[in-house]
Every structure is written in structure tokens, then in C-alpha cells.
């Protein structure tokens, strides 16, 4: 995979990770919404991690 695309997935992972923390504390500990953002963060990390040439 092109390094620029890999870096986009890394950026998406970092944003989803931060969004997970923000959503957890700003939504009065709504775990359903937190798991959605956490799942997206995990998905973006796995795509980034295993997309090497």
C-alpha cells in the first residue's frame, strides 16, 4: 500500500482514539456510542498495521 494512504489510516486511527475518549466523557459515559468509536479506532489500526507491502 502507498505510504501516503497508510499515513491517512494512521491519522484516522489517532482521531478515532481521541474521539473515543472525548465521547466517553462528554456523553455521560454512554458505552454504546463509545464502543462504536472504539471499534472504528481498532479497525483503522488493523488496516494500518497489516497493510505493509
Backbone as a printed PyTorch tensor [residue, N CA C, xyz], in Angstrom:
tensor([[[  0.8490,  -1.1780,   0.0000],
         [  0.0000,   0.0000,   0.0000],
         [  0.8940,   1.2400,   0.0000]],

        [[  0.4280,   2.2640,  -0.6530],
         [  1.1550,   3.5200,  -0.7420],
         [  1.3540,   4.1190,   0.6610]],

        [[  2.5580,   4.6010,   0.9870],
         [  2.7970,   5.1730,   2.3240],
         [  1.8660,   6.3350,   2.6670]],

        [[  1.4490,   7.1100,   1.6690],
         [  0.5290,   8.2260,   1.9570],
         [ -0.8170,   7.7040,   2.4380]],

        [[ -1.2880,   6.6310,   1.8280],
         [ -2.5710,   6.0440,   2.2440],
         [ -2.4370,   5.4270,   3.6290]],

        [[ -1.2920,   4.7770,   3.8990],
         [ -1.0640,   4.2190,   5.2410],
         [ -1.0860,   5.3270,   6.2920]],

        [[ -0.4930,   6.4780,   5.9610],
         [ -0.4760,   7.5930,   6.9090],
         [ -1.8820,   8.1470,   7.1430]],

        [[ -2.7250,   8.0890,   6.1390],
         [ -4.1190,   8.5240,   6.3160],
         [ -4.8210,   7.6040,   7.3150]],

        [[ -4.5900,   6.2840,   7.2060],
         [ -5.2010,   5.3640,   8.1600],
         [ -4.6440,   5.5620,   9.5690]],

        [[ -3.3650,   5.9110,   9.6790],
         [ -2.7930,   6.2140,  10.9900],
         [ -3.4490,   7.4570,  11.5830]],

        [[ -3.6510,   8.4780,  10.7570],
         [ -4.3160,   9.6950,  11.2160],
         [ -5.7600,   9.4050,  11.6280]],

        [[ -6.4640,   8.5800,  10.8350],
         [ -7.8370,   8.2000,  11.1930],
         [ -7.8670,   7.4370,  12.5080]],

        [[ -6.8790,   6.5630,  12.7290],
         [ -6.8000,   5.8420,  13.9950],
         [ -6.6270,   6.7960,  15.1640]],

        [[ -5.7150,   7.7360,  15.0260],
         [ -5.4770,   8.6820,  16.1230],
         [ -6.7130,   9.5360,  16.4020]],

        [[ -7.3840,   9.9730,  15.3430],
         [ -8.6000,  10.7700,  15.5310],
         [ -9.7140,   9.9510,  16.1770]],

        [[ -9.8660,   8.6990,  15.7520],
         [-10.8990,   7.8420,  16.3460],
         [-10.5810,   7.5350,  17.7980]],

        [[ -9.3030,   7.3700,  18.1170],
         [ -8.9150,   7.1250,  19.5050],
         [ -9.2460,   8.3280,  20.3840]],

        [[ -8.9020,   9.5140,  19.9120],
         [ -9.2310,  10.7200,  20.6680],
         [-10.7470,  10.9110,  20.7670]],

        [[-11.4540,  10.6090,  19.6810],
         [-12.9130,  10.7320,  19.7000],
         [-13.5310,   9.7680,  20.7020]],

        [[-12.9320,   8.5820,  20.8510],
         [-13.4410,   7.6180,  21.8290],
         [-13.3780,   8.1940,  23.2330]],

        [[-12.2490,   8.7820,  23.5750],
         [-12.0860,   9.3660,  24.9110],
         [-13.0310,  10.5440,  25.0990]],

        [[-13.1360,  11.4060,  24.0980],
         [-14.0000,  12.5820,  24.1990],
         [-15.4630,  12.1670,  24.3160]],

        [[-15.8880,  11.2100,  23.5000],
         [-17.2840,  10.7670,  23.5330],
         [-17.6140,  10.1240,  24.8750]],

        [[-16.6860,   9.3580,  25.4260],
         [-16.9360,   8.7010,  26.7120],
         [-17.2320,   9.7210,  27.8080]],

        [[-16.4270,  10.7630,  27.8620],
         [-16.6110,  11.7280,  28.9390],
         [-17.6840,  12.7670,  28.6430]],

        [[-17.9420,  13.0620,  27.3720],
         [-18.9240,  14.0990,  27.0620],
         [-20.3410,  13.5470,  26.9230]],

        [[-20.4890,  12.2320,  26.7620],
         [-21.8270,  11.6650,  26.5810],
         [-22.3550,  11.0180,  27.8550]],

        [[-21.8040,  11.4130,  28.9960],
         [-22.2480,  10.8800,  30.2790],
         [-22.0430,   9.3660,  30.3370]],

        [[-20.8900,   8.9130,  29.8930],
         [-20.4650,   7.5140,  29.8810],
         [-21.4180,   6.6050,  29.1080]],

        [[-21.8490,   7.0550,  27.9290],
         [-22.6870,   6.2400,  27.0540],
         [-21.7960,   5.1950,  26.3810]],

        [[-21.8640,   3.9380,  26.8450],
         [-20.9480,   2.9090,  26.3900],
         [-21.2410,   2.4510,  24.9670]],

        [[-22.4970,   2.5150,  24.5360],
         [-22.8170,   2.0830,  23.1710],
         [-22.1120,   2.9750,  22.1520]],

        [[-22.2060,   4.2620,  22.3170],
         [-21.5520,   5.2070,  21.4150],
         [-20.0300,   5.1080,  21.5370]],

        [[-19.5270,   4.8960,  22.7400],
         [-18.0890,   4.7590,  22.9540],
         [-17.5440,   3.5320,  22.2330]],

        [[-18.2870,   2.4290,  22.2570],
         [-17.8420,   1.2190,  21.5550],
         [-17.8110,   1.4090,  20.0510]],

        [[-18.7210,   2.2150,  19.5080],
         [-18.6860,   2.4930,  18.0720],
         [-17.3780,   3.1820,  17.6840]],

        [[-17.0160,   4.2150,  18.4170],
         [-15.7760,   4.9260,  18.1160],
         [-14.5540,   4.0710,  18.4280]],

        [[-14.6130,   3.2910,  19.4870],
         [-13.5090,   2.3880,  19.8040],
         [-13.3350,   1.3190,  18.7390]],

        [[-14.4390,   0.7930,  18.2380],
         [-14.3700,  -0.2050,  17.1640],
         [-13.7920,   0.3820,  15.8930]],

        [[-14.1540,   1.6100,  15.5930],
         [-13.5800,   2.2770,  14.4160],
         [-12.0780,   2.4720,  14.6020]],

        [[-11.6590,   2.8340,  15.8060],
         [-10.2290,   3.0140,  16.0730],
         [ -9.4800,   1.6950,  15.8930]],

        [[-10.0390,   0.6140,  16.4010],
         [ -9.4000,  -0.7000,  16.2570],
         [ -9.3230,  -1.0920,  14.7810]],

        [[-10.3950,  -0.8620,  14.0430],
         [-10.4120,  -1.1900,  12.6200],
         [ -9.3590,  -0.4010,  11.8500]],

        [[ -9.2730,   0.9000,  12.1030],
         [ -8.2720,   1.7160,  11.4180],
         [ -6.8550,   1.2790,  11.7830]],

        [[ -6.6370,   0.8960,  13.0470],
         [ -5.3050,   0.4330,  13.4410],
         [ -4.9420,  -0.8730,  12.7370]],

        [[ -5.8870,  -1.7990,  12.6580],
         [ -5.6060,  -3.0700,  11.9990],
         [ -5.3180,  -2.8800,  10.5120]],

        [[ -6.0590,  -1.9810,   9.8740],
         [ -5.7800,  -1.6950,   8.4640],
         [ -4.3850,  -1.0960,   8.3260]],

        [[ -4.0350,  -0.1750,   9.2120],
         [ -2.7110,   0.4420,   9.1660],
         [ -1.6170,  -0.5880,   9.4350]],

        [[ -1.8260,  -1.4170,  10.4210],
         [ -0.7900,  -2.3700,  10.8560],
         [ -0.5000,  -3.4370,   9.8180]],

        [[ -1.5290,  -3.9600,   9.1680],
         [ -1.3610,  -5.0830,   8.2670],
         [ -1.4120,  -4.7020,   6.7900]],

        [[ -1.1610,  -3.4450,   6.4750],
         [ -1.2160,  -3.0190,   5.0760],
         [  0.1700,  -2.7810,   4.4900]],

        [[  1.1730,  -3.3990,   5.0740],
         [  2.5350,  -3.2550,   4.5410],
         [  2.6430,  -4.0320,   3.2370]],

        [[  3.6210,  -3.6390,   2.4280],
         [  3.8910,  -4.3750,   1.1920],
         [  4.6830,  -5.6030,   1.4710]]])
